[in-house]
């Protein structure tokens, strides 16, 4: 069976898990502590990062973008990029929005400081970074609200990799309880719809020992 | 005509310029000082970053990955990703190698410190970051040498987006004179071949006022 080397609170890994689940492709998960730099893992991916997908008899694929494009090419139904080039460009624009802009302005400041520093590097979280993350998230939730006022899902009529990428990041931050849902009805409505999808089930079971999830993390009716 | 909003020493922008030139697609370039956050540019790309491609009568496309995938879909000949899914995955793996790993370990430490800090933020370059960049580059040049020992180009028999992405980063660092070519014959041979391609001509004309190129930057026989 295909294997995915991942980390539960890495949004890039969550994106691939969600895509695999939306495409109803079976896979087994291997949690890879990349900071240990295990030799057998470095042989799979000399870059030493997750996610890495290994198809039976296939060459290991890294990174998340390469994996998603590969899965879309080999298993095109249902499409998560769309059929027309300009539509696909819009999906990929929003994927970049969340993987670059949201990641830098929100995920890194909150998940990076609160989880990664505490449990991986053992260093002290930077409180001004956390404050910045909590402030920046409003703008991004507004953007989600703005998009879904005009469209059924983030990039158009159909669910796409844009929704998956946004949910991959937001679900990690939501574990911490740092998504101010009450102030952002549009984003809330979008996430309620996404969260109830079967693909989200496994994601909502993820936990960090010693750092419990926010009370509503796995609640579909939060 | 199609327009590309870019910055001359941004590797993401250089990647798109090289891809457009390899596909022999006409385009005009607009240098966009993203730090000014011009309203007309933010209307094109609310993320406020380059590169942004505007096709005649098309919606603006950001980021570099979205643009490259779009160009490959709409103008498939010559292909710069390859024809088979596993081959395309290998090209995209190496694109990630340079856009993530090389970018973080080399480009940011050298181009970011020496050019961006001096000419954009006006802050003082961090000398230990520069030292780290100069040390890290050896490993990446070794990796290029390792790959080209086994293959004609980085990802296989044919030139691909992997070579373009590597050259986009390396050419920026080479402007500074920080590529230790003498120690890395394999990487040198690969770059000599790439540098002589017509697509590189415009890149090799880029200059920064007050910061001249290293003597061999535009020399094809360096």
Tab-separated table of C-alpha atoms in Angstrom:
chain	number	residue	atom	x	y	z
A	1	UNK	CA	0.000	0.000	0.000
A	2	UNK	CA	1.171	3.569	-0.523
A	3	UNK	CA	2.843	5.149	2.475
A	4	UNK	CA	2.939	8.747	3.581
A	5	UNK	CA	5.760	9.955	5.821
A	6	UNK	CA	4.350	12.932	7.659
A	7	UNK	CA	4.032	14.970	10.839
A	8	UNK	CA	0.531	15.412	12.300
A	9	UNK	CA	0.761	19.183	12.821
A	10	UNK	CA	2.635	20.006	9.656
A	11	UNK	CA	0.146	21.764	7.311
A	12	UNK	CA	2.048	20.529	4.235
A	13	UNK	CA	1.494	16.952	5.420
A	14	UNK	CA	-2.154	17.596	6.311
A	15	UNK	CA	-2.740	18.933	2.813
A	16	UNK	CA	-1.585	15.639	1.299
A	17	UNK	CA	-3.596	13.547	3.788
A	18	UNK	CA	-6.711	15.538	2.911
A	19	UNK	CA	-6.095	15.246	-0.813
A	20	UNK	CA	-5.582	11.477	-0.575
A	21	UNK	CA	-8.778	11.157	1.457
A	22	UNK	CA	-10.807	13.354	-0.925
A	23	UNK	CA	-9.636	11.153	-3.796
A	24	UNK	CA	-10.523	8.065	-1.725
A	25	UNK	CA	-7.020	6.625	-2.087
A	26	UNK	CA	-5.876	4.195	0.593
A	27	UNK	CA	-2.660	5.005	2.378
A	28	UNK	CA	-0.821	4.228	5.569
A	29	UNK	CA	0.777	6.959	7.636
A	30	UNK	CA	4.258	6.925	9.151
A	31	UNK	CA	5.090	9.717	11.567
A	32	UNK	CA	8.622	10.833	10.740
A	33	UNK	CA	10.556	12.772	13.404
A	34	UNK	CA	12.558	14.711	10.814
A	35	UNK	CA	14.743	16.326	13.496
A	36	UNK	CA	16.312	12.904	14.212
A	37	UNK	CA	17.601	12.813	10.618
A	38	UNK	CA	17.224	9.021	10.401
A	39	UNK	CA	19.441	7.559	7.724
A	40	UNK	CA	16.727	5.385	6.231
A	41	UNK	CA	14.510	8.436	5.830
A	42	UNK	CA	17.310	10.539	4.331
A	43	UNK	CA	17.776	7.761	1.789
A	44	UNK	CA	14.131	8.276	0.786
A	45	UNK	CA	14.374	12.047	0.759
A	46	UNK	CA	17.823	13.640	0.974
A	47	UNK	CA	16.098	16.960	1.754
A	48	UNK	CA	15.088	15.387	5.080
A	49	UNK	CA	11.608	16.897	5.129
A	50	UNK	CA	8.030	15.667	5.132
A	51	UNK	CA	5.653	14.926	3.493
A	52	UNK	CA	7.101	12.108	1.386
A	53	UNK	CA	4.789	9.795	-0.555
A	54	UNK	CA	5.957	6.329	-1.530
A	55	UNK	CA	3.792	4.536	-4.067
A	56	UNK	CA	4.273	0.751	-4.306
A	57	UNK	CA	7.299	0.280	-6.563
A	58	UNK	CA	7.488	4.013	-7.143
A	59	UNK	CA	10.240	6.497	-6.441
A	60	UNK	CA	9.626	8.556	-3.256
A	61	UNK	CA	7.961	11.900	-3.967
A	62	UNK	CA	8.639	15.102	-2.054
A	63	UNK	CA	7.359	17.903	-1.550
A	64	UNK	CA	3.648	18.549	-0.961
A	65	UNK	CA	3.293	20.431	-4.271
A	66	UNK	CA	4.985	17.613	-6.214
A	67	UNK	CA	2.804	15.021	-4.447
A	68	UNK	CA	-0.446	16.909	-5.087
A	69	UNK	CA	0.336	17.489	-8.761
A	70	UNK	CA	1.336	13.833	-9.116
A	71	UNK	CA	-1.865	12.556	-7.496
A	72	UNK	CA	-3.942	14.872	-9.665
A	73	UNK	CA	-2.200	13.583	-12.798
A	74	UNK	CA	-2.431	9.887	-11.940
A	75	UNK	CA	-5.837	9.929	-10.216
A	76	UNK	CA	-7.657	12.770	-11.957
A	77	UNK	CA	-11.141	11.939	-10.605
A	78	UNK	CA	-12.413	13.801	-8.690
A	79	UNK	CA	-10.325	16.735	-9.851
A	80	UNK	CA	-9.121	19.019	-7.079
A	81	UNK	CA	-7.544	21.536	-9.438
A	82	UNK	CA	-10.321	22.029	-11.963
A	83	UNK	CA	-10.439	21.412	-15.697
A	84	UNK	CA	-9.541	24.751	-17.329
A	85	UNK	CA	-6.064	26.281	-17.180
A	86	UNK	CA	-7.278	29.628	-15.807
A	87	UNK	CA	-9.372	27.901	-13.168
A	88	UNK	CA	-6.356	25.771	-12.159
A	89	UNK	CA	-4.252	28.937	-11.970
A	90	UNK	CA	-6.790	30.429	-9.559
A	91	UNK	CA	-6.691	27.281	-7.398
A	92	UNK	CA	-2.877	27.369	-7.351
A	93	UNK	CA	-2.878	31.115	-6.570
A	94	UNK	CA	-4.905	30.426	-3.438
A	95	UNK	CA	-2.757	27.432	-2.545
A	96	UNK	CA	0.212	29.843	-2.629
A	97	UNK	CA	-1.792	32.336	-0.561
A	98	UNK	CA	-2.114	29.861	2.279
A	99	UNK	CA	1.210	28.048	1.892
A	100	UNK	CA	3.226	31.260	1.696
A	101	UNK	CA	1.283	34.193	3.110
A	102	UNK	CA	-0.879	32.509	5.756
A	103	UNK	CA	2.036	30.205	6.645
A	104	UNK	CA	4.408	33.127	7.230
A	105	UNK	CA	1.977	35.474	8.896
A	106	UNK	CA	-0.068	33.042	10.978
A	107	UNK	CA	0.987	29.362	11.070
A	108	UNK	CA	4.666	30.040	11.768
A	109	UNK	CA	3.852	32.561	14.497
A	110	UNK	CA	1.331	30.353	16.283
A	111	UNK	CA	1.949	26.670	15.525
A	112	UNK	CA	5.673	27.292	15.106
A	113	UNK	CA	6.020	29.166	18.393
A	114	UNK	CA	3.570	27.206	20.545
A	115	UNK	CA	4.034	23.636	19.297
A	116	UNK	CA	7.271	23.383	17.366
A	117	UNK	CA	9.390	25.373	19.816
A	118	UNK	CA	7.914	23.662	22.835
A	119	UNK	CA	8.027	20.070	21.641
A	120	UNK	CA	10.810	19.982	19.076
A	121	UNK	CA	13.488	22.605	19.655
A	122	UNK	CA	12.749	23.047	23.382
A	123	UNK	CA	13.179	26.811	23.109
A	124	UNK	CA	11.021	29.594	24.549
A	125	UNK	CA	8.104	30.810	22.440
A	126	UNK	CA	8.427	34.413	21.301
A	127	UNK	CA	5.419	36.277	22.676
A	128	UNK	CA	5.575	39.106	20.150
A	129	UNK	CA	5.462	36.562	17.296
A	130	UNK	CA	2.391	34.990	18.920
A	131	UNK	CA	0.755	38.410	19.211
A	132	UNK	CA	1.499	39.104	15.537
A	133	UNK	CA	-0.002	35.752	14.517
A	134	UNK	CA	-3.179	36.426	16.484
A	135	UNK	CA	-3.525	39.815	14.863
A	136	UNK	CA	-2.741	38.647	11.305
A	137	UNK	CA	-5.278	35.830	11.350
A	138	UNK	CA	-8.189	38.297	11.201
A	139	UNK	CA	-7.165	39.573	7.796
A	140	UNK	CA	-6.964	36.052	6.396
A	141	UNK	CA	-10.347	35.043	7.813
A	142	UNK	CA	-11.785	38.204	6.246
A	143	UNK	CA	-10.281	37.132	2.935
A	144	UNK	CA	-11.940	33.724	3.217
A	145	UNK	CA	-15.224	35.463	3.979
A	146	UNK	CA	-14.762	37.759	0.982
A	147	UNK	CA	-14.055	34.829	-1.357
A	148	UNK	CA	-16.966	32.700	-0.158
A	149	UNK	CA	-19.384	35.601	-0.538
A	150	UNK	CA	-18.771	35.352	-4.271
A	151	UNK	CA	-18.146	31.653	-4.685
A	152	UNK	CA	-19.379	28.364	-3.346
A	153	UNK	CA	-15.876	27.253	-2.329
A	154	UNK	CA	-12.664	29.295	-2.121
A	155	UNK	CA	-11.589	29.028	-5.752
A	156	UNK	CA	-14.947	28.562	-7.472
A	157	UNK	CA	-18.036	26.377	-7.661
A	158	UNK	CA	-16.292	23.204	-6.553
A	159	UNK	CA	-14.183	22.156	-3.634
A	160	UNK	CA	-10.510	22.330	-4.613
A	161	UNK	CA	-6.955	22.107	-3.377
A	162	UNK	CA	-7.375	25.740	-2.290
A	163	UNK	CA	-9.941	24.695	0.350
A	164	UNK	CA	-7.774	21.742	1.344
A	165	UNK	CA	-4.696	23.933	1.780
A	166	UNK	CA	-6.578	26.562	3.756
A	167	UNK	CA	-8.085	23.883	6.014
A	168	UNK	CA	-4.679	22.224	6.463
A	169	UNK	CA	-3.297	25.432	7.977
A	170	UNK	CA	-6.406	26.574	9.801
A	171	UNK	CA	-7.018	23.202	11.447
A	172	UNK	CA	-3.502	23.294	12.969
A	173	UNK	CA	-4.108	26.784	14.356
A	174	UNK	CA	-7.605	25.812	15.491
A	175	UNK	CA	-6.100	22.999	17.588
A	176	UNK	CA	-4.488	25.763	19.644
A	177	UNK	CA	-7.811	27.608	19.917
A	178	UNK	CA	-6.364	30.603	18.056
A	179	UNK	CA	-8.982	31.025	15.345
A	180	UNK	CA	-11.385	33.810	16.418
A	181	UNK	CA	-14.437	32.220	14.793
A	182	UNK	CA	-16.992	34.504	16.460
A	183	UNK	CA	-15.684	37.542	14.604
A	184	UNK	CA	-15.738	35.903	11.167
A	185	UNK	CA	-19.043	34.417	10.161
A	186	UNK	CA	-18.163	33.837	6.490
A	187	UNK	CA	-15.002	31.912	7.315
A	188	UNK	CA	-16.853	30.031	10.037
A	189	UNK	CA	-19.587	28.896	7.613
A	190	UNK	CA	-16.953	27.734	5.143
A	191	UNK	CA	-15.043	25.778	7.809
A	192	UNK	CA	-18.206	24.159	9.201
A	193	UNK	CA	-18.867	22.781	5.726
A	194	UNK	CA	-15.290	21.623	5.220
A	195	UNK	CA	-14.920	20.164	8.687
A	196	UNK	CA	-17.892	17.840	8.221
A	197	UNK	CA	-16.285	16.116	5.244
A	198	UNK	CA	-15.154	12.520	5.829
A	199	UNK	CA	-11.631	13.533	4.738
A	200	UNK	CA	-11.317	15.582	7.941
A	201	UNK	CA	-12.033	12.700	10.312
A	202	UNK	CA	-8.456	11.520	10.792
A	203	UNK	CA	-7.130	15.081	11.049
A	204	UNK	CA	-9.536	15.812	13.890
A	205	UNK	CA	-8.192	12.826	15.825
A	206	UNK	CA	-4.610	14.177	15.931
A	207	UNK	CA	-3.347	15.081	19.370
A	208	UNK	CA	-0.158	16.306	21.017
A	209	UNK	CA	0.679	14.617	24.318
A	210	UNK	CA	0.724	17.263	27.029
A	211	UNK	CA	-1.024	19.867	24.893
A	212	UNK	CA	-4.744	19.097	24.635
A	213	UNK	CA	-6.809	20.390	21.727
A	214	UNK	CA	-9.004	23.451	22.129
A	215	UNK	CA	-12.480	22.262	23.272
A	216	UNK	CA	-14.129	22.765	19.862
A	217	UNK	CA	-11.265	21.342	17.724
A	218	UNK	CA	-13.022	18.118	16.792
A	219	UNK	CA	-16.570	19.368	17.369
A	220	UNK	CA	-18.462	19.547	14.071
A	221	UNK	CA	-21.058	21.855	15.568
A	222	UNK	CA	-18.757	24.349	17.290
B	1	UNK	CA	1.392	41.336	-25.098
B	2	UNK	CA	1.725	39.374	-21.880
B	3	UNK	CA	3.335	41.226	-19.016
B	4	UNK	CA	5.456	39.940	-16.186
B	5	UNK	CA	5.714	41.938	-12.975
B	6	UNK	CA	9.024	40.945	-11.445
B	7	UNK	CA	12.181	41.873	-9.581
B	8	UNK	CA	15.513	41.263	-11.347
B	9	UNK	CA	17.221	39.524	-8.401
B	10	UNK	CA	14.238	37.525	-7.202
B	11	UNK	CA	14.897	33.859	-8.128
B	12	UNK	CA	11.152	33.161	-8.339
B	13	UNK	CA	10.865	35.864	-10.994
B	14	UNK	CA	13.978	34.679	-12.815
B	15	UNK	CA	12.513	31.192	-12.988
B	16	UNK	CA	9.458	32.499	-14.847
B	17	UNK	CA	11.560	34.686	-17.176
B	18	UNK	CA	13.683	31.654	-18.053
B	19	UNK	CA	10.659	29.432	-18.609
B	20	UNK	CA	9.002	32.010	-20.879
B	21	UNK	CA	12.232	32.363	-22.857
B	22	UNK	CA	12.753	28.585	-23.144
B	23	UNK	CA	9.216	28.313	-24.500
B	24	UNK	CA	9.947	31.243	-26.857
B	25	UNK	CA	6.949	33.203	-25.581
B	26	UNK	CA	7.083	36.984	-25.992
B	27	UNK	CA	6.627	39.052	-22.868
B	28	UNK	CA	7.333	42.489	-21.528
B	29	UNK	CA	8.831	42.975	-18.087
B	30	UNK	CA	7.689	45.466	-15.469
B	31	UNK	CA	9.934	45.886	-12.431
B	32	UNK	CA	7.618	46.045	-9.422
B	33	UNK	CA	9.015	47.571	-6.206
B	34	UNK	CA	6.785	45.419	-4.003
B	35	UNK	CA	7.900	47.228	-0.834
B	36	UNK	CA	6.058	50.353	-2.047
B	37	UNK	CA	2.780	48.399	-1.969
B	38	UNK	CA	1.366	50.323	-4.954
B	39	UNK	CA	-2.407	50.161	-5.038
B	40	UNK	CA	-2.606	49.290	-8.710
B	41	UNK	CA	-0.298	46.340	-8.129
B	42	UNK	CA	-2.204	45.160	-5.061
B	43	UNK	CA	-5.331	45.171	-7.224
B	44	UNK	CA	-3.542	42.699	-9.530
B	45	UNK	CA	-2.208	40.565	-6.693
B	46	UNK	CA	-3.558	41.173	-3.188
B	47	UNK	CA	-0.640	39.095	-1.849
B	48	UNK	CA	1.612	41.967	-2.967
B	49	UNK	CA	4.395	39.732	-4.237
B	50	UNK	CA	6.113	39.018	-7.538
B	51	UNK	CA	6.179	37.351	-10.002
B	52	UNK	CA	2.739	38.085	-11.447
B	53	UNK	CA	1.942	37.140	-15.040
B	54	UNK	CA	-0.824	38.946	-16.903
B	55	UNK	CA	-1.900	37.339	-20.153
B	56	UNK	CA	-3.868	39.570	-22.561
B	57	UNK	CA	-7.470	39.455	-21.303
B	58	UNK	CA	-6.482	36.917	-18.658
B	59	UNK	CA	-6.730	37.075	-14.886
B	60	UNK	CA	-3.381	37.888	-13.193
B	61	UNK	CA	-1.506	34.763	-12.085
B	62	UNK	CA	0.659	34.526	-8.972
B	63	UNK	CA	2.895	32.724	-7.747
B	64	UNK	CA	5.847	31.288	-9.681
B	65	UNK	CA	4.574	27.701	-9.284
B	66	UNK	CA	1.091	28.655	-10.512
B	67	UNK	CA	2.599	30.549	-13.468
B	68	UNK	CA	4.935	27.703	-14.460
B	69	UNK	CA	2.187	25.062	-14.261
B	70	UNK	CA	-0.127	27.363	-16.246
B	71	UNK	CA	2.445	27.972	-18.992
B	72	UNK	CA	3.188	24.256	-19.199
B	73	UNK	CA	-0.535	23.483	-19.577
B	74	UNK	CA	-1.279	26.160	-22.172
B	75	UNK	CA	2.020	26.003	-24.096
B	76	UNK	CA	3.101	22.389	-23.670
B	77	UNK	CA	5.833	22.445	-26.346
B	78	UNK	CA	8.657	22.210	-25.505
B	79	UNK	CA	7.751	20.505	-22.251
B	80	UNK	CA	9.811	21.597	-19.269
B	81	UNK	CA	8.223	19.079	-16.885
B	82	UNK	CA	8.439	15.897	-18.938
B	83	UNK	CA	5.732	13.573	-20.203
B	84	UNK	CA	5.399	10.835	-17.554
B	85	UNK	CA	3.958	11.427	-14.102
B	86	UNK	CA	6.978	9.977	-12.272
B	87	UNK	CA	9.373	11.994	-14.382
B	88	UNK	CA	7.332	15.152	-13.644
B	89	UNK	CA	7.416	14.285	-9.945
B	90	UNK	CA	11.211	14.106	-10.100
B	91	UNK	CA	11.381	17.509	-11.827
B	92	UNK	CA	9.078	19.017	-9.179
B	93	UNK	CA	11.091	17.383	-6.374
B	94	UNK	CA	14.199	19.187	-7.593
B	95	UNK	CA	12.273	22.430	-8.079
B	96	UNK	CA	11.348	22.134	-4.383
B	97	UNK	CA	14.970	21.354	-3.548
B	98	UNK	CA	16.126	24.681	-4.948
B	99	UNK	CA	13.084	26.788	-4.060
B	100	UNK	CA	12.978	25.565	-0.463
B	101	UNK	CA	16.314	24.099	0.584
B	102	UNK	CA	18.765	26.087	-1.531
B	103	UNK	CA	16.643	29.223	-1.015
B	104	UNK	CA	16.739	28.877	2.784
B	105	UNK	CA	20.298	27.714	3.133
B	106	UNK	CA	22.007	29.790	0.446
B	107	UNK	CA	19.956	32.421	-1.418
B	108	UNK	CA	18.421	33.995	1.692
B	109	UNK	CA	21.769	34.116	3.481
B	110	UNK	CA	23.662	35.677	0.580
B	111	UNK	CA	21.295	37.528	-1.764
B	112	UNK	CA	18.954	38.359	1.118
B	113	UNK	CA	21.711	39.730	3.329
B	114	UNK	CA	23.893	41.423	0.730
B	115	UNK	CA	21.351	42.803	-1.735
B	116	UNK	CA	17.922	42.879	-0.113
B	117	UNK	CA	19.070	44.290	3.218
B	118	UNK	CA	21.353	46.865	1.626
B	119	UNK	CA	19.051	48.130	-1.089
B	120	UNK	CA	15.539	47.483	0.221
B	121	UNK	CA	15.319	47.433	4.002
B	122	UNK	CA	18.480	49.491	4.561
B	123	UNK	CA	19.509	47.280	7.466
B	124	UNK	CA	22.927	45.824	8.286
B	125	UNK	CA	23.802	42.458	6.734
B	126	UNK	CA	24.267	39.678	9.267
B	127	UNK	CA	27.800	38.378	8.844
B	128	UNK	CA	27.138	34.989	10.419
B	129	UNK	CA	24.257	34.409	7.967
B	130	UNK	CA	26.626	35.262	5.111
B	131	UNK	CA	29.204	32.827	6.492
B	132	UNK	CA	26.547	30.109	6.730
B	133	UNK	CA	25.437	30.746	3.141
B	134	UNK	CA	29.011	30.483	1.873
B	135	UNK	CA	29.471	27.223	3.711
B	136	UNK	CA	26.120	25.689	2.685
B	137	UNK	CA	26.590	26.364	-1.022
B	138	UNK	CA	29.286	23.654	-1.281
B	139	UNK	CA	26.851	20.899	-0.386
B	140	UNK	CA	24.368	22.051	-3.017
B	141	UNK	CA	27.032	22.284	-5.722
B	142	UNK	CA	28.116	18.776	-4.783
B	143	UNK	CA	24.520	17.630	-5.199
B	144	UNK	CA	24.378	19.168	-8.686
B	145	UNK	CA	27.620	17.384	-9.503
B	146	UNK	CA	26.209	14.110	-8.192
B	147	UNK	CA	23.028	14.444	-10.267
B	148	UNK	CA	24.791	15.379	-13.497
B	149	UNK	CA	27.189	12.470	-13.148
B	150	UNK	CA	24.181	10.209	-13.679
B	151	UNK	CA	22.032	12.309	-15.952
B	152	UNK	CA	22.408	14.701	-18.844
B	153	UNK	CA	20.462	17.450	-17.037
B	154	UNK	CA	19.442	17.681	-13.377
B	155	UNK	CA	16.203	15.697	-13.583
B	156	UNK	CA	16.958	13.413	-16.526
B	157	UNK	CA	17.862	13.363	-20.215
B	158	UNK	CA	16.253	16.677	-21.041
B	159	UNK	CA	16.506	20.184	-19.759
B	160	UNK	CA	13.637	20.860	-17.348
B	161	UNK	CA	12.187	23.271	-14.856
B	162	UNK	CA	14.639	21.749	-12.351
B	163	UNK	CA	17.594	23.205	-14.277
B	164	UNK	CA	15.757	26.494	-14.714
B	165	UNK	CA	15.020	26.751	-10.987
B	166	UNK	CA	18.567	25.873	-10.001
B	167	UNK	CA	19.965	28.431	-12.462
B	168	UNK	CA	17.503	31.075	-11.236
B	169	UNK	CA	18.941	30.818	-7.718
B	170	UNK	CA	22.564	30.203	-8.654
B	171	UNK	CA	22.707	33.104	-11.118
B	172	UNK	CA	21.600	35.509	-8.355
B	173	UNK	CA	24.300	34.221	-6.015
B	174	UNK	CA	26.849	34.211	-8.844
B	175	UNK	CA	26.221	37.936	-9.399
B	176	UNK	CA	27.716	38.415	-5.928
B	177	UNK	CA	30.682	36.198	-6.809
B	178	UNK	CA	29.733	33.715	-4.094
B	179	UNK	CA	29.667	30.504	-6.119
B	180	UNK	CA	32.992	28.690	-5.573
B	181	UNK	CA	33.151	27.250	-9.082
B	182	UNK	CA	36.758	26.094	-8.852
B	183	UNK	CA	35.920	23.503	-6.213
B	184	UNK	CA	32.956	22.007	-8.094
B	185	UNK	CA	33.748	20.855	-11.590
B	186	UNK	CA	30.477	18.963	-12.160
B	187	UNK	CA	28.310	21.911	-11.194
B	188	UNK	CA	30.561	24.205	-13.229
B	189	UNK	CA	30.164	22.074	-16.364
B	190	UNK	CA	26.395	22.044	-15.925
B	191	UNK	CA	26.221	25.831	-15.460
B	192	UNK	CA	28.480	26.514	-18.456
B	193	UNK	CA	25.992	24.584	-20.581
B	194	UNK	CA	22.975	26.323	-19.099
B	195	UNK	CA	24.514	29.786	-19.172
B	196	UNK	CA	25.121	29.622	-22.920
B	197	UNK	CA	21.418	29.161	-23.656
B	198	UNK	CA	19.687	32.130	-25.323
B	199	UNK	CA	17.163	32.167	-22.433
B	200	UNK	CA	19.946	33.350	-20.109
B	201	UNK	CA	20.863	36.423	-22.143
B	202	UNK	CA	18.500	38.882	-20.484
B	203	UNK	CA	19.270	37.508	-17.010
B	204	UNK	CA	22.979	38.128	-17.543
B	205	UNK	CA	22.288	41.795	-18.356
B	206	UNK	CA	20.654	42.490	-14.957
B	207	UNK	CA	22.574	44.908	-12.788
B	208	UNK	CA	22.190	46.610	-9.424
B	209	UNK	CA	23.229	50.275	-9.370
B	210	UNK	CA	26.073	50.671	-6.906
B	211	UNK	CA	26.769	46.948	-6.712
B	212	UNK	CA	28.592	45.721	-9.816
B	213	UNK	CA	28.414	42.082	-10.893
B	214	UNK	CA	31.267	39.722	-10.124
B	215	UNK	CA	33.716	39.837	-13.075
B	216	UNK	CA	32.641	36.491	-14.518
B	217	UNK	CA	28.851	36.945	-14.028
B	218	UNK	CA	28.006	37.451	-17.693
B	219	UNK	CA	31.086	35.722	-19.095
B	220	UNK	CA	30.105	32.532	-20.917
B	221	UNK	CA	33.657	31.217	-20.741
B	222	UNK	CA	34.375	31.911	-17.067
